[in-house]
CSV table of C-alpha atoms in Angstrom, one decimal:
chain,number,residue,atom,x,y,z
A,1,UNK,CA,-0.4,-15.7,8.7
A,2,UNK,CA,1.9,-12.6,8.6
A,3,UNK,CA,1.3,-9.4,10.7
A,4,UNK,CA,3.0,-6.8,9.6
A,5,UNK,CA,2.5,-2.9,10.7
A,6,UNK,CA,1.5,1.1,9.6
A,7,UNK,CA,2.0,3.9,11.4
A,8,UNK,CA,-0.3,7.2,9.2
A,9,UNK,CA,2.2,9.6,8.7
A,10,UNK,CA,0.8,12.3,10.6
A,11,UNK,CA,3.4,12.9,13.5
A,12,UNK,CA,6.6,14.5,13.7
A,13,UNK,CA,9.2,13.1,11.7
A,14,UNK,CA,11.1,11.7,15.5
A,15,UNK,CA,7.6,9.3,16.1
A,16,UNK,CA,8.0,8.0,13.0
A,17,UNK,CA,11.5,7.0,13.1
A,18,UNK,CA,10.8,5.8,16.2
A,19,UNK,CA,8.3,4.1,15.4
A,20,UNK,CA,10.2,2.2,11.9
A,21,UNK,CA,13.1,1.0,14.5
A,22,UNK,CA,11.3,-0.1,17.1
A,23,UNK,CA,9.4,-2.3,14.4
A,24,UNK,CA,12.0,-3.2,12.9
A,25,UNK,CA,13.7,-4.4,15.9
A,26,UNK,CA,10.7,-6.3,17.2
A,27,UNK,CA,11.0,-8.6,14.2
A,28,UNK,CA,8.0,-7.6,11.8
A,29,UNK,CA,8.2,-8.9,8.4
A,30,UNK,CA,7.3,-5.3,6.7
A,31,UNK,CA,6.4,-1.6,7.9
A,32,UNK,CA,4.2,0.8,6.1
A,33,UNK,CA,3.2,4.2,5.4
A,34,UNK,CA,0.4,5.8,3.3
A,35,UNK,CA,-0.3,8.6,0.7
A,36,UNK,CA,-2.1,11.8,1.6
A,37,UNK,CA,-1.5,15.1,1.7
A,38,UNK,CA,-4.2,16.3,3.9
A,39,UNK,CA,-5.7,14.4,6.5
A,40,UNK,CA,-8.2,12.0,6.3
A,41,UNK,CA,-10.9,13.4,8.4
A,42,UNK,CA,-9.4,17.2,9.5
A,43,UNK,CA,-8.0,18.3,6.2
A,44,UNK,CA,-5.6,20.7,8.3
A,45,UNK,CA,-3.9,17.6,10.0
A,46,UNK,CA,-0.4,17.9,9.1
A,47,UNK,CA,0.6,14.8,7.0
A,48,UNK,CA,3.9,14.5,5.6
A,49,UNK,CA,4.4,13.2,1.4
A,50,UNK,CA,4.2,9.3,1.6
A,51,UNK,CA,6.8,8.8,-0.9
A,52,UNK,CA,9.5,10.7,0.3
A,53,UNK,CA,9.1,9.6,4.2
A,54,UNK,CA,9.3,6.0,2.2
A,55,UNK,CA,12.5,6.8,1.0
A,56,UNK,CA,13.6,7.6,4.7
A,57,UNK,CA,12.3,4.8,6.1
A,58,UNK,CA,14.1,2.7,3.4
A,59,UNK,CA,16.9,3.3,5.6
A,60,UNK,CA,15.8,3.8,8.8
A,61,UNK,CA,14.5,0.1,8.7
A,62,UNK,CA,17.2,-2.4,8.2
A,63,UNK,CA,15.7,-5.8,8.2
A,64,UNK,CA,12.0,-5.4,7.3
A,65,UNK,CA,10.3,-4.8,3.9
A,66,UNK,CA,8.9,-1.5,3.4
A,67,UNK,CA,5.7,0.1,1.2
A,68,UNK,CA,3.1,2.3,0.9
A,69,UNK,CA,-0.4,0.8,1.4
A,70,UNK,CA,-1.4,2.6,-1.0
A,71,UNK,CA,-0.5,5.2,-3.4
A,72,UNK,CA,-2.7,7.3,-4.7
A,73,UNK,CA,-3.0,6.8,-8.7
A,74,UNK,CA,-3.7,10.2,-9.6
A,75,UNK,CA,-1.1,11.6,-7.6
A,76,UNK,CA,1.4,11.0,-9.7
A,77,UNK,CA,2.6,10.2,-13.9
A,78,UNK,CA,2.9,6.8,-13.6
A,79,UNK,CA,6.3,7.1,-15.5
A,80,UNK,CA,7.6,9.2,-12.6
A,81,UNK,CA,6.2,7.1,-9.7
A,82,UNK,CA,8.3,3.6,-11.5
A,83,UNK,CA,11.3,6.2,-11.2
A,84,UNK,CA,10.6,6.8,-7.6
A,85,UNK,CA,10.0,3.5,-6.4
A,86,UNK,CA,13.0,2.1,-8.6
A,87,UNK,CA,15.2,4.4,-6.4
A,88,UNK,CA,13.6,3.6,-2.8
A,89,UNK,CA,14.1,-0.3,-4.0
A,90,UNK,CA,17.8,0.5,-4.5
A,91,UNK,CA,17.9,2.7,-1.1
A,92,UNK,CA,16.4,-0.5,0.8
A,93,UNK,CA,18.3,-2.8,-0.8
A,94,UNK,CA,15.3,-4.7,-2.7
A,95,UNK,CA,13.0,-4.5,0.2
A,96,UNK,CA,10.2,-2.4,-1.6
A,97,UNK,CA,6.8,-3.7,-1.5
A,98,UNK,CA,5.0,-1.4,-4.4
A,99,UNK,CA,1.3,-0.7,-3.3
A,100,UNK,CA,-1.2,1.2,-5.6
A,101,UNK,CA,-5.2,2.1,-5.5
A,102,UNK,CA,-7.4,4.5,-7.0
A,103,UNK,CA,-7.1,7.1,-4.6
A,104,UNK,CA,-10.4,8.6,-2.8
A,105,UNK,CA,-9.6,11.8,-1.1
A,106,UNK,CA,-11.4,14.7,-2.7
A,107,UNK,CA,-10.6,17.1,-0.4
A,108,UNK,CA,-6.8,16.7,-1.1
A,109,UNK,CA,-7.4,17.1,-5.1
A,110,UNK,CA,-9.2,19.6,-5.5
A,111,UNK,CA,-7.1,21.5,-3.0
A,112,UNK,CA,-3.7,20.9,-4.7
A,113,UNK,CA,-5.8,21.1,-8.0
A,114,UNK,CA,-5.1,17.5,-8.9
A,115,UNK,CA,-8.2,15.9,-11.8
A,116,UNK,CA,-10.2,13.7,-9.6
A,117,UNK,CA,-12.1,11.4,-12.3
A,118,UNK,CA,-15.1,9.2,-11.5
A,119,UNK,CA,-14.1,6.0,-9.7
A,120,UNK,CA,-14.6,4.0,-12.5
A,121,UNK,CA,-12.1,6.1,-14.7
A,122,UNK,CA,-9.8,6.4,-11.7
A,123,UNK,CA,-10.0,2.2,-12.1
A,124,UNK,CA,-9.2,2.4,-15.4
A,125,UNK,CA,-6.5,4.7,-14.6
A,126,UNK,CA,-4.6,2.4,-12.3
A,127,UNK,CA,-5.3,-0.7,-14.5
A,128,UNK,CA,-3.1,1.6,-17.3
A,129,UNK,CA,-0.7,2.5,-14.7
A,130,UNK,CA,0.4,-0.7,-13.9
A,131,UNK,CA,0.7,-1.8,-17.5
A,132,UNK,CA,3.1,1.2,-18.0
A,133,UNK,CA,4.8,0.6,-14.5
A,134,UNK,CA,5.4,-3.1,-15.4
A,135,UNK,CA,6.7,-2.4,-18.6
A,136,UNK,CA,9.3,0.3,-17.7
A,137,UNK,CA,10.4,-1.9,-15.0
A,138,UNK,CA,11.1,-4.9,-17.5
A,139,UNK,CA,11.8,-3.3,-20.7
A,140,UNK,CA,14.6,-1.2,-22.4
A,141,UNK,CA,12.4,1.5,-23.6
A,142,UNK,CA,8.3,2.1,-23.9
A,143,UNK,CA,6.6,3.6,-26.5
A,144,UNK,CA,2.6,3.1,-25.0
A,145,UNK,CA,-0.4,5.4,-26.2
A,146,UNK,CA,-3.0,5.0,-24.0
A,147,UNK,CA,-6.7,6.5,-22.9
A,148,UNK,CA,-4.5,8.6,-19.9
A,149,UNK,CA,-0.9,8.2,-20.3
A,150,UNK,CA,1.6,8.4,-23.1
A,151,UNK,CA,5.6,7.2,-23.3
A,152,UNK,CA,7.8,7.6,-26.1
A,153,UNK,CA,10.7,5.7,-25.7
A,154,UNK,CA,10.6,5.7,-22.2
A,155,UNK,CA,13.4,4.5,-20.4
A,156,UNK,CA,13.4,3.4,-16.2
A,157,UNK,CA,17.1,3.0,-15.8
A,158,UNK,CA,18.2,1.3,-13.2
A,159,UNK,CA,15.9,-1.5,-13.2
A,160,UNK,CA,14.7,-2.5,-10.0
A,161,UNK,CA,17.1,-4.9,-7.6
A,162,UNK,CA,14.0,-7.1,-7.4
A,163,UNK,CA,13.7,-9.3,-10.7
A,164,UNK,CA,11.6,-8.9,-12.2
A,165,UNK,CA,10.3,-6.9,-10.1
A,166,UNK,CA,9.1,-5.2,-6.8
A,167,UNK,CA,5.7,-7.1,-5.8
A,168,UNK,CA,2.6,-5.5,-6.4
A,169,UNK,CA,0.2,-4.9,-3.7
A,170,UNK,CA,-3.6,-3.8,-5.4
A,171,UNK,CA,-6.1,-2.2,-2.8
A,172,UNK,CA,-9.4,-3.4,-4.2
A,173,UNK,CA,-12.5,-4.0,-2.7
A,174,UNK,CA,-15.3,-3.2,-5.2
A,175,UNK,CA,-15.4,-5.3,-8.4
A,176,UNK,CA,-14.6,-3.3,-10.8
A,177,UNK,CA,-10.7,-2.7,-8.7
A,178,UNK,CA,-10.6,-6.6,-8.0
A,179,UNK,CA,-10.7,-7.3,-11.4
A,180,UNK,CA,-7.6,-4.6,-12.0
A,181,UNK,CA,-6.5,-7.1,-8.7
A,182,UNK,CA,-6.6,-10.0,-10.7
A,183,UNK,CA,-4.8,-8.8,-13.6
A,184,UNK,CA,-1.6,-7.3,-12.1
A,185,UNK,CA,-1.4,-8.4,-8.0
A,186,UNK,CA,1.2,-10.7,-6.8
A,187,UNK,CA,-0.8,-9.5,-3.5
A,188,UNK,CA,-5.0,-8.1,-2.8
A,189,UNK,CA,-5.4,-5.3,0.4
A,190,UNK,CA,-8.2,-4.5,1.4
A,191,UNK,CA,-9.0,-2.6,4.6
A,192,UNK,CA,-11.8,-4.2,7.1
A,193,UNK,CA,-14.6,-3.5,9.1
A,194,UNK,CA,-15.3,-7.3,10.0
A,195,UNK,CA,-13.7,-11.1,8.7
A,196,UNK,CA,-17.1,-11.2,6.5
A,197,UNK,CA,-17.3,-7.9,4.3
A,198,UNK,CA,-13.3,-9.4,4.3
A,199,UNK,CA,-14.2,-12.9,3.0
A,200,UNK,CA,-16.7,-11.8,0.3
A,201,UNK,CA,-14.2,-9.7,-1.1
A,202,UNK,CA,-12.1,-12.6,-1.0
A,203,UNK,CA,-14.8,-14.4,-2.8
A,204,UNK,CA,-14.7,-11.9,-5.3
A,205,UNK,CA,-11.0,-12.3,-6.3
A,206,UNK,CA,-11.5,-15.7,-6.8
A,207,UNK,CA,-14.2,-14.9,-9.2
A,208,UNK,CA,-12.1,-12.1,-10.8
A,209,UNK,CA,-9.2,-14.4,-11.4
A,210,UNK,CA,-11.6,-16.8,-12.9
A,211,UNK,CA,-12.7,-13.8,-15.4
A,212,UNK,CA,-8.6,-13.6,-16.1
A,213,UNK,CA,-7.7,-16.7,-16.3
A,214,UNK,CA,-5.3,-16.3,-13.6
A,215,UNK,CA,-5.3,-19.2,-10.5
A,216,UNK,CA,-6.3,-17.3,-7.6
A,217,UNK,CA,-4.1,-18.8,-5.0
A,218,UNK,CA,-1.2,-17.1,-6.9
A,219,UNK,CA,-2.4,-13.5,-5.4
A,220,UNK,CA,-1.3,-13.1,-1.4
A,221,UNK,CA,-4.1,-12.5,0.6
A,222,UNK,CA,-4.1,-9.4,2.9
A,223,UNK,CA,-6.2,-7.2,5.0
A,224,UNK,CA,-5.8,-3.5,6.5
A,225,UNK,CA,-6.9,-4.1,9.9
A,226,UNK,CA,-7.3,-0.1,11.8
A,227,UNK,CA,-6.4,0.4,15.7
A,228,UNK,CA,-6.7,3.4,17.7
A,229,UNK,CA,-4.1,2.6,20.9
A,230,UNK,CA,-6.0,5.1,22.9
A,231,UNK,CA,-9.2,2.6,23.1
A,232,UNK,CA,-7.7,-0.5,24.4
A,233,UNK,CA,-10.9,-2.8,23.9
A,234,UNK,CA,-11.2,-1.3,20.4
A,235,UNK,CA,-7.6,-2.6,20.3
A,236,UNK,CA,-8.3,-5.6,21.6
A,237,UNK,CA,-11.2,-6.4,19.2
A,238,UNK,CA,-9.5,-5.8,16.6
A,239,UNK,CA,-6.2,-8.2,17.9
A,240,UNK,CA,-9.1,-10.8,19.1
A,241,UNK,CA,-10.5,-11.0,15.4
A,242,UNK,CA,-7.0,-12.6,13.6
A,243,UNK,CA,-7.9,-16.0,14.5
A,244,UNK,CA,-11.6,-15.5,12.0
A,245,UNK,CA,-8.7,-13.6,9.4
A,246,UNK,CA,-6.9,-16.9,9.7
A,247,UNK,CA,-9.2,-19.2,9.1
A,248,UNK,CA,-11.0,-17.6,6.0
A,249,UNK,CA,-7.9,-17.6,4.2
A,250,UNK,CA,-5.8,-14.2,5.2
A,251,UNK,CA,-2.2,-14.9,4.8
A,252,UNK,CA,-1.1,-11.1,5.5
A,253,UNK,CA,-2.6,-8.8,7.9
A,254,UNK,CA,-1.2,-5.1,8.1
A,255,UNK,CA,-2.2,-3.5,11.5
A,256,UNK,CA,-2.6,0.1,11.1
A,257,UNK,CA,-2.1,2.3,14.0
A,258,UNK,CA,-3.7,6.1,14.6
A,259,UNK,CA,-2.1,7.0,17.4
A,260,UNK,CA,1.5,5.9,17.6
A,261,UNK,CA,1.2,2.6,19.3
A,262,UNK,CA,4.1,2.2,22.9
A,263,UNK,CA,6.8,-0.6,23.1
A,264,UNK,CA,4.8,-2.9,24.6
A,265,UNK,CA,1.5,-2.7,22.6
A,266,UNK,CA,4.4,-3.3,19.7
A,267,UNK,CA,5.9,-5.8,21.1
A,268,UNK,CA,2.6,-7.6,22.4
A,269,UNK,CA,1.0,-7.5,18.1
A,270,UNK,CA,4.8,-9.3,17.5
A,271,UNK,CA,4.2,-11.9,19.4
A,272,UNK,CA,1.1,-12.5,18.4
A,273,UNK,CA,3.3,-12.5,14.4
């Protein structure tokens, strides 16, 4: 099982670079960020922009993957976001791990005056994102008239370094997103409360790719597991509760810190990877 790492981006630029290298330098297969503008329980916590911190990290981390777990879909025209994470896959070298979800945050869209649909038209919406992302990434030019989204002769040039392209990570956990899971992942996040509610989403992947015709062991397995470094037993918990992860079936577990984690709790989750 691989353990890989998240830091919320809601420090000061210095904790996060920090952070990135000291990551990097422990050995961790992939570091993370995530997209909000506000934050997630105090709207007036300052958060930087996922995307363009991404781009920094790109090059601040040397070895490991990088990705945003996830974007937001209504955040962004799809078109725009296959630009954007063409250009951090070139700045990393072809270490970009492309992660998108439905987005949930209310608060953030009706501040910045961004639509924020029902969730089963935001579902929809990422479903047709991905279609359009895929395509740009693979094709000369897209004409594509969709329910949300409309190219004409859309071009993404350069393609991506990865061929044919970056992976894509889907947060799902309801069926109606494991289904849009099934139909575009090379890898399933969700985030956890407990290895069960994990394990019948699971459960419900396998029954999505079934629906698709896909074969469900060709979709990585992840989980989002959250740890606050300034409860140690709450830390501990969560660090204790791998070895369940592991034995249902979780081949990737991202452990997301909110509080920026010291050396040696880093360095104590990398041995444990």
């Amino acid at each position: 099982m691989q353990l890989s790492v998240k830091l919320a981006p809601t420090f000061d630029y210095p904790v996060l670079e920090r952070f990135w290298q000291t990551a990097d330098d422990l050995g961790f297969p992939a570091v993370w960020n995530y997209d909000h503008f506000y934050g997630l329980v105090d709207h007036a916590t300052p958060t930087h922009e996922g995307w363009t911190s991404l781009a920094a990290m790109a090059v601040v981390v040397r070895r490991a993957r990088v990705g945003c777990l996830v974007t937001g879909v209504t955040y962004r025209n799809p078109a725009v976001l296959a630009k954007m994470a063409v250009t951090v896959d070139h700045i990393s070298g072809g270490r970009l791990d492309f992660g998108l979800g439905a987005g949930w945050h209310e608060g953030e869209h009706r501040g910045y005056g961004i639509d924020f649909p029902p969730p089963g038209q935001r579902v929809a919406m990422v479903d047709e994102a991905l279609t359009v992302i895929h395509r740009l990434w693979t094709e000369e030019a897209v004409d594509f008239t969709g329910r949300f989204f409309t190219l004409q002769q859309a071009r993404c040039d350069p393609k991506p370094l990865q061929r044919p392209h970056p992976p894509i990570v889907v947060g799902a956990s309801q069926p109606k997103m494991l289904r849009v899971a099934a139909k575009h992942a090379d890898e399933w996040n969700m985030p956890s409360t407990s290895a069960q509610e994990w394990a019948a989403a699971s459960s419900g992947l396998d029954d999505a790719c079934a629906a698709e015709g896909r074969d469900p062991s060709s979709i990585r397995r992840g989980v989002q597991l959250f740890l606050y470094p300034d409860q140690p037993d709450q830390v501990d918990a969560q660090l204790d509760s791998l070895t369940e992860y592991d034995r249902l079936g979780c081949q990737h577990v991202v452990l997301s810190f909110y509080q920026p984690p010291d050396e040696e709790l880093l360095a104590k989750c990398a041995e444990l990877a």
